[in-house]
Amino acid sequence: MAGGGGGGGVSPPMWYHRDLSRAAAEELLARAGRDGSFLVRDSESVNGAYALCVLFQKHVHTYRILPDDEGFLAVQTSQGVQPKRFKTLPELVLLYLQPSQGLVTTLLYPVDREETAVNDDRDYSDGEDEKPPLPPRSASTSTPPGPDTPTDSVPAANGLSTISHEYLKGSYALDLEAVKQGACALPHLNKTLVASCKRLNGEVDKVLSGLEILSKVFDQQSAFMVSKMIQQSVNQGGDQELENLVTKLAILKDLLSSIEKKALKALQEMSLSSPCSPPPLSTRNSKAIPVQAFEVKLDVYLAELTKIGKSQKHTLSVDVEGGRLVVMKKMKDSQEDWTTFTHDKIRQLIKSQRVQNKLGIVFEKEKDKSQRKDFIFASAKKREAFCQLLQLMKNKHSNQDEPDMISIFIGTWNMGSVPAPKSVGSWVLCRGLGKTLDEMTVTIPHDLYVFGTQENSVCDREWVESLRTTLKEQTELDYKPIAVQTLWNIKIAVLVKPEHENRISHVGGSSVKTGIANTLGNKGAVGVSFMFNGTSFGFVNCHLTSGNEKIARRNQNYLDILRLLSLGDKQLSSFDISLRFTNLFWLGDLNYRLDMDIQEILNYINRKEFEPLLKVDQLNLEREKNKVFLRFAEEEISYPPTYRYERGSRDTYVWQKQKATGMRTNVPSWCDRILWKSYPETHIVCNSYGCTDDIVTSDHSPVFATFEVGVTSQFVSKKGLPKSSEQAYIEFESIEAIVKTASRTKFFIEFYSTCLEEFKKSYENDSQSSDNVNFLRVGWSNKQLTTLKPLLSEIEYLQDQHLLLTVKSLDGYESYGECVLALKSMIGSTAQQFHTYLSHRGEETGNIRGSMRVRVPSERMGTRERLYEWISVDKDETGGPKGKSTLLPRTGHDYVKPSLARKQLGAELGKVTEEGERSSKEETATRSKQESLDGDPSVSKNSYNNPAYYILEGVPNQSAAAMSSELLPSPSSANPQAAKAPVPSAGPRTKPPSGTSGPSNPRRPTAGHSVRTISEEGSSEDDGVGCVVGAQGVGSVAAVGSSLNRPPPDFPPPPLPKGALEMVADAPFAKPRPLYPDLAEVRIPAANSGAPFALGEGFRRGGGGPGALDDQSCSVLQMAKTLSESEFPGQPPRAPSAPPPLRGQGLGLGLDACRTFPPRNPITESIAEDLPEEALWGSSSSSLSVGESSVGEWLQRLGLERYEEGLLHNGWDDLEFLSDITEEDLEEAGVLDPAHKHILLESLRQQLQQK
């Protein structure tokens, strides 16, 4: 059936919008604004079907148009109603243009599609070539068909039914005639069967080819038959093809049933004849890692110097092969004292967040007792190298059969249509500029190598062999190619260590063209996906539209690739590829440029000042607007722009090119990038991100990145448990979602997970409300939500699993938003809360929150520590860094787990000194509890916990232009007591960073177990948006964590949802209460409000006025105050209480203006009810006290308040931190007077003794 119903080259009608998204269709109808406006688009839920979208009373109604077996089209009707069938779409629409045809309204006003002229005729190769490069003459044999292959665009079932239908309709009569004439064969039926089994034939050949190697080793007789059949299948066809398929299936059946027995027999014979087993595959050819020595200093307290003497110099020698760490102390008279620790005696590595070159090592001193020593390395890079070597040693000598963690190299390079030089060693060794690996670890082989290239004119086989040769030279290992995918000159190749080859499965590949009219492959993307044991990986290499000004086209390229690239589990077709994989890496020549004058760019590059350039980087700016790469992460860029260099040199940028159409300018830019997105609560750390400086054949420099990624094994349930043992289950108490839509249909939720036998569906939502046409709040109670039963019940299995949710409509079965939840934090006997965003087709479409629990039987609670959990962050460092902080790359979803916050306050991680010892069991339990906490509770500034987003940035209509003045209640009217009480300020932790809102700070990651801190560059970047919440409500709780994934950067981070705060505040005292507000209490402004909405001066970014809010979001926050405010029902009233006066300026808007989901009506509770009690009343836990107040009062008492500014500037903003201060730290803070230093240190010592 022709797409628009007009066959024979006739252009489809203008009301047919092809693959327009549901959200875009609703936007077009909202612009039309008249009842009866309509359009038709392709269905997102069924291939070959359509969706008729009609506007009536400001709501969009969607009807599915489905093809039947004969190809006729009909609008889906209620059960029992006879559908009306049509040959073409225009015929169908013509009928419904008539009144009273069963639709909600007559079709009156067609909404035409917006035809965009193709203006990128010269978008061939970054503006260099006059003609697009021709595709390779011979297609790669290793390239599976992409989504543009016709056979992939229609499900197999539809294809088979069509073939069968054609036979019964036509060829059947011919066979019948032949039989009447005495024929004994049915040639037409045979032809139909051959066509039907074509794909099966290919699959059987693949399986047989794979088994051929095994059969040659263990079963020579079967091997001969298999080889013979494979050879015959190439030459046979026609009538014999079907017979040949049946024979192959029979051989395959016999082979599978016998090969295991014969393999076992052969191995038993081998074990008897050769007592000496061969060395493991992993060590057979690998290069031995030499012993590495690190010069360090022992970090001690001043009070301990008298005990241990003045010598603090040590040498740490790591013997990876031998599994030993030697700690050598240099004594007087050149004497040395050393202690050797085997790998199993090293209990934990504890990184300092404040001092980047400091590392604590916990050794097992005697049984169940441990000792911690802190060392200062020469540099942060040396510390990371030491940690990497110790992790490698632990992994090498582990008793586990399968790895917990792997290392991945990813490289991207636009080769400029020129062959690569003979040596690209610097690329694979990550040598060059930016964040590079230490020389001690640079030659350690990675487990996976992924190479993405653009404008690569080398044929596939030659290119892969050159990569294997390079890796063999550098690592002495013969890496195996597991996937190669090519689209014209865009290539991606994945190579794996020989020892991991059998751990790779479910390999897939795909490609998408985004060149001129999306038909040329000079621009586009290639992708590969696979499973590494139990962890899924996806890799996308793309080459997007070039040109400084073509930002929108690049954005569209990205969205097309996200939607059309066919990778991963086919069951997850409702989810775009950013949610189909545990880890998705996106690399390539993205072609985003710098929006700055060329001379300014060159000046900044010459001065190596990249920060101002990153603020005008188009990719950073588009990510900040949530236009592309939603919730992806990127390591901080610390190398110069990689494009456009003069070929043959890396000293000169060439930015002008004379063309027939005039002078073309290509400013130096970071075109070549590597980003990633991972599921929440998974382990991923970027250890390097840079570019080479010695490969000069192209006008682009190769870019590299390396990652440390946690992986899971194929879990096998433990034996020995009674058959009557309980099973685990996943139970939901309630779910509520806000979706961006003008529809008022009913919704249901689908649940997908690898831990479920099949996907499950909820019943339709039982609550629904909205006072604004642009968004809808829907809810499901416990009775509407199904209980999920995982395949396995062990906690060790379940804590690695994730649950994918998609919110779908009942009218069109189309997704309105998808998300992913980690089960790890949901395990327990009590329900836990989640709160995350919804996205669809790369755009944020709402949010979802709920309450759930994963109940695991007690006999299945046994677990073990993962290798990547072995490294953590010092507790003393997590309350807030004592210096310049960086923010980790946050990936996954905005995940809120507030109920764990209170548990965290008492946890002490790695607090082990030479005097203080504790059992290793307690240490491990505390560490695992800490690392299970998702410490970043922020939700995106424009996410859909804020319904005002729909008005300001969603469907344009009158409600965006006019807002009632009643939406801006004064602080006194919203909360009288909160207005009277001084609101605590975050002090220096919440002061806005200097300069404009650049995109770089929120993307700064920290290596190892990263911690989201609240300091000068921490959550303060919300510039007042929830600053009370950010600094006081979560305090050190938000800072405690591990390298588990956090949500991605927001610009700036928004406030913590109220629900999270109240759970933190009430957990020990109040009974559990319903998570969600009464939907009836939510009052959303009508579309035609009164006075226009004006912004006050206090909302300007960085303004000194109370409640200075970000100028990009002030209206969103104010409107959200009324749009989404509500109170939890059924909550017993609590006595109002006023907090004591605290230092710092107040927020004129009151706390309500900064919260998500604040109370609807004026309330009697004071601000104290919405913050942890410790933060307001001054608990003994100084980690939640106001740092500036306590330090300032302490200095005032000593008469040394002049030093307050210097101490706070250096990050010494908490008395607990000050207990660790040294004389050097005091001098750095400006305390130079020896007498004053003595007074301060003596005062701290006395306070320590009093504790």
mmCIF file of C-alpha atoms in Angstrom, residues 406 408-410 448-451 482-483 485 492-494 508-510 525-530 536-542 565 567 577 581 583-587 674-675 707 709:
data_model
loop_
_atom_site.group_PDB
_atom_site.id
_atom_site.type_symbol
_atom_site.label_atom_id
_atom_site.label_comp_id
_atom_site.label_asym_id
_atom_site.label_seq_id
_atom_site.Cartn_x
_atom_site.Cartn_y
_atom_site.Cartn_z
ATOM 1 C CA ILE A 406 36.447 -4.733 31.770
ATOM 2 C CA ILE A 408 37.282 -0.481 26.830
ATOM 3 C CA PHE A 409 39.213 1.656 24.354
ATOM 4 C CA ILE A 410 37.122 3.816 22.014
ATOM 5 C CA LEU A 448 37.710 -4.292 23.993
ATOM 6 C CA TYR A 449 38.870 -1.954 21.238
ATOM 7 C CA VAL A 450 36.273 0.003 19.279
ATOM 8 C CA PHE A 451 37.417 2.004 16.244
ATOM 9 C CA ILE A 482 33.676 -9.591 16.492
ATOM 10 C CA ALA A 483 31.777 -6.956 14.509
ATOM 11 C CA GLN A 485 29.758 -2.414 10.040
ATOM 12 C CA ILE A 492 33.046 0.786 12.943
ATOM 13 C CA ALA A 493 35.128 -2.207 14.016
ATOM 14 C CA VAL A 494 35.104 -3.973 17.392
ATOM 15 C CA GLY A 508 24.078 -7.191 15.657
ATOM 16 C CA GLY A 509 24.728 -4.351 13.238
ATOM 17 C CA SER A 510 22.805 -1.622 11.448
ATOM 18 C CA ALA A 525 25.723 6.280 11.139
ATOM 19 C CA VAL A 526 26.758 2.685 11.641
ATOM 20 C CA GLY A 527 26.225 0.758 14.834
ATOM 21 C CA VAL A 528 27.007 -2.573 16.435
ATOM 22 C CA SER A 529 25.634 -4.212 19.550
ATOM 23 C CA PHE A 530 26.367 -7.343 21.547
ATOM 24 C CA SER A 536 24.534 -5.306 26.861
ATOM 25 C CA PHE A 537 26.658 -2.859 24.875
ATOM 26 C CA GLY A 538 25.847 -0.596 21.951
ATOM 27 C CA PHE A 539 28.279 1.474 19.878
ATOM 28 C CA VAL A 540 27.264 4.110 17.315
ATOM 29 C CA ASN A 541 29.704 5.829 14.952
ATOM 30 C CA CYS A 542 28.241 8.738 13.006
ATOM 31 C CA LEU A 565 19.167 2.431 13.941
ATOM 32 C CA LEU A 567 20.169 -2.540 17.243
ATOM 33 C CA ILE A 577 18.565 2.779 21.361
ATOM 34 C CA PHE A 581 21.647 -1.120 26.343
ATOM 35 C CA ASN A 583 25.972 1.005 28.173
ATOM 36 C CA LEU A 584 25.647 2.938 24.914
ATOM 37 C CA PHE A 585 28.670 4.752 23.457
ATOM 38 C CA TRP A 586 28.198 7.366 20.735
ATOM 39 C CA LEU A 587 31.248 8.512 18.812
ATOM 40 C CA ILE A 674 32.830 10.451 22.399
ATOM 41 C CA LEU A 675 29.765 10.396 24.663
ATOM 42 C CA PHE A 707 36.537 3.340 30.153
ATOM 43 C CA VAL A 709 32.997 -0.673 32.980
#
